[in-house]
Amino acid sequence: MKKWYAVIGDPIHQSMSPFMHDQWLEEQKLDATYIPHHIRPEHLGEAVESLKRLGCSGWNVTVPHKTAIIPLLDEIDETAKKMNAVNTVEVLPDGKLKGYNTDGSGFVYALEEKFGPACSKGNVLVIGAGGAAKGICFGLLNKGYGPITITNRTLETAEELAAQLPQADVLSLKEAEQEIGKFDLIVQTTSVGMNFADAGMPLNPASIQAGTIVADIIYNPLETAFLRVARENGAKTINGVGMFVHQGAIAFEKWTNLPPNTEKMIEKITEKLGGISC
Ligand code: ATR
């Protein structure tokens, strides 16, 4: 019987996961498809029940369901538990549902695919303290990166996140701006800079040093203003396409036991978004 996978979210029309997973399923010659479903928060319970009953083999979960889905699953992997967020559901052989979060490890895989394993063992600055920042902090700490400093517009949120990590410092955006030159790896996780090439920056990156690795998790535009200034300063930059592809690749491998081609997919998505990779 033809297998099927899915992604659920609200909204969902913007998701590039169907494009990516359908290509991987085809490349691996699997008789399967991947379908986006627009599910409103009030229908999440019914949706999960339906996915189960209709034989879905696994699905991705996106905004706003990543936390709300947890009580509807049978098992939650340790990282997803710590993050209190699930982005991937696997249907186990006995029909039970297991939730994972592949965002943080997806980020680290993307970073290491581009810059090599253990590419930065120095000071890390994470800009932002939302769900994405949390996943990335856990992903980095799991792989031995750090020490981590968190900076955020709302200082209390940064302090709350820091308190959940084994060890992390907190700086205001102003302080981070002044000290930005001392960091070896800088990760921009806020939504500032999204959708428009001149959409602003969370802090002034003018003092970023040459050789620093600077990541922005945004992929539309492919190069945010923040990343452009960092590149012009001589930093080694990476946009959010790699993280997106690798979080999906980990899910794909869990579902199929087959490793998808991530490098080719990064090229394809970059091309689709109309640009040159950075
Ligand atoms: P996600 O799950 O994608 O990380 P989120 O949890 O809403 O989304 O977090 C968004 C992050 O972007 C937060 O760190 C937020 O800062 P606040 O905690 O102060 O809200 C940050 N952010 C959003 N808009 C911002 C802006 N205009 N300037 C600076 N930071 C902003």
XYZ file of C-alpha atoms and ligand atoms in Angstrom, residues 127-133 152-154 157 173 189-192 202 217, ligand 1:
49
model
C 20.400 36.307 19.739
C 16.778 35.682 20.751
C 15.238 33.517 23.457
C 12.143 31.954 21.825
C 11.465 28.372 20.773
C 14.067 28.382 18.003
C 16.774 29.732 20.334
C 17.260 39.182 23.850
C 15.034 42.254 23.592
C 13.159 41.059 26.699
C 12.932 35.777 28.692
C 21.063 43.753 23.265
C 17.294 33.280 15.959
C 14.770 36.152 16.109
C 12.210 36.925 13.417
C 13.825 40.323 12.807
C 17.990 42.774 16.156
C 18.053 30.923 10.929
P 10.407 31.219 17.647
O 9.685 30.042 18.197
O 10.439 31.266 16.140
O 11.757 31.404 18.251
P 9.213 33.172 19.389
O 9.167 32.149 20.461
O 8.019 34.047 19.197
O 9.491 32.498 17.987
O 10.510 34.085 19.617
C 10.783 35.168 18.825
C 12.110 35.826 19.246
O 12.301 36.954 18.416
C 12.113 36.336 20.674
O 13.425 36.242 21.179
C 11.701 37.799 20.495
O 12.123 38.666 21.514
P 11.175 38.966 22.794
O 11.385 37.809 23.736
O 11.660 40.238 23.330
O 9.757 39.034 22.275
C 12.459 38.111 19.229
N 11.895 39.281 18.543
C 10.734 39.346 17.850
N 10.559 40.580 17.342
C 11.631 41.322 17.732
C 12.061 42.680 17.513
N 11.327 43.534 16.778
N 13.249 43.092 18.037
C 14.018 42.225 18.764
N 13.669 40.930 19.013
C 12.497 40.489 18.506
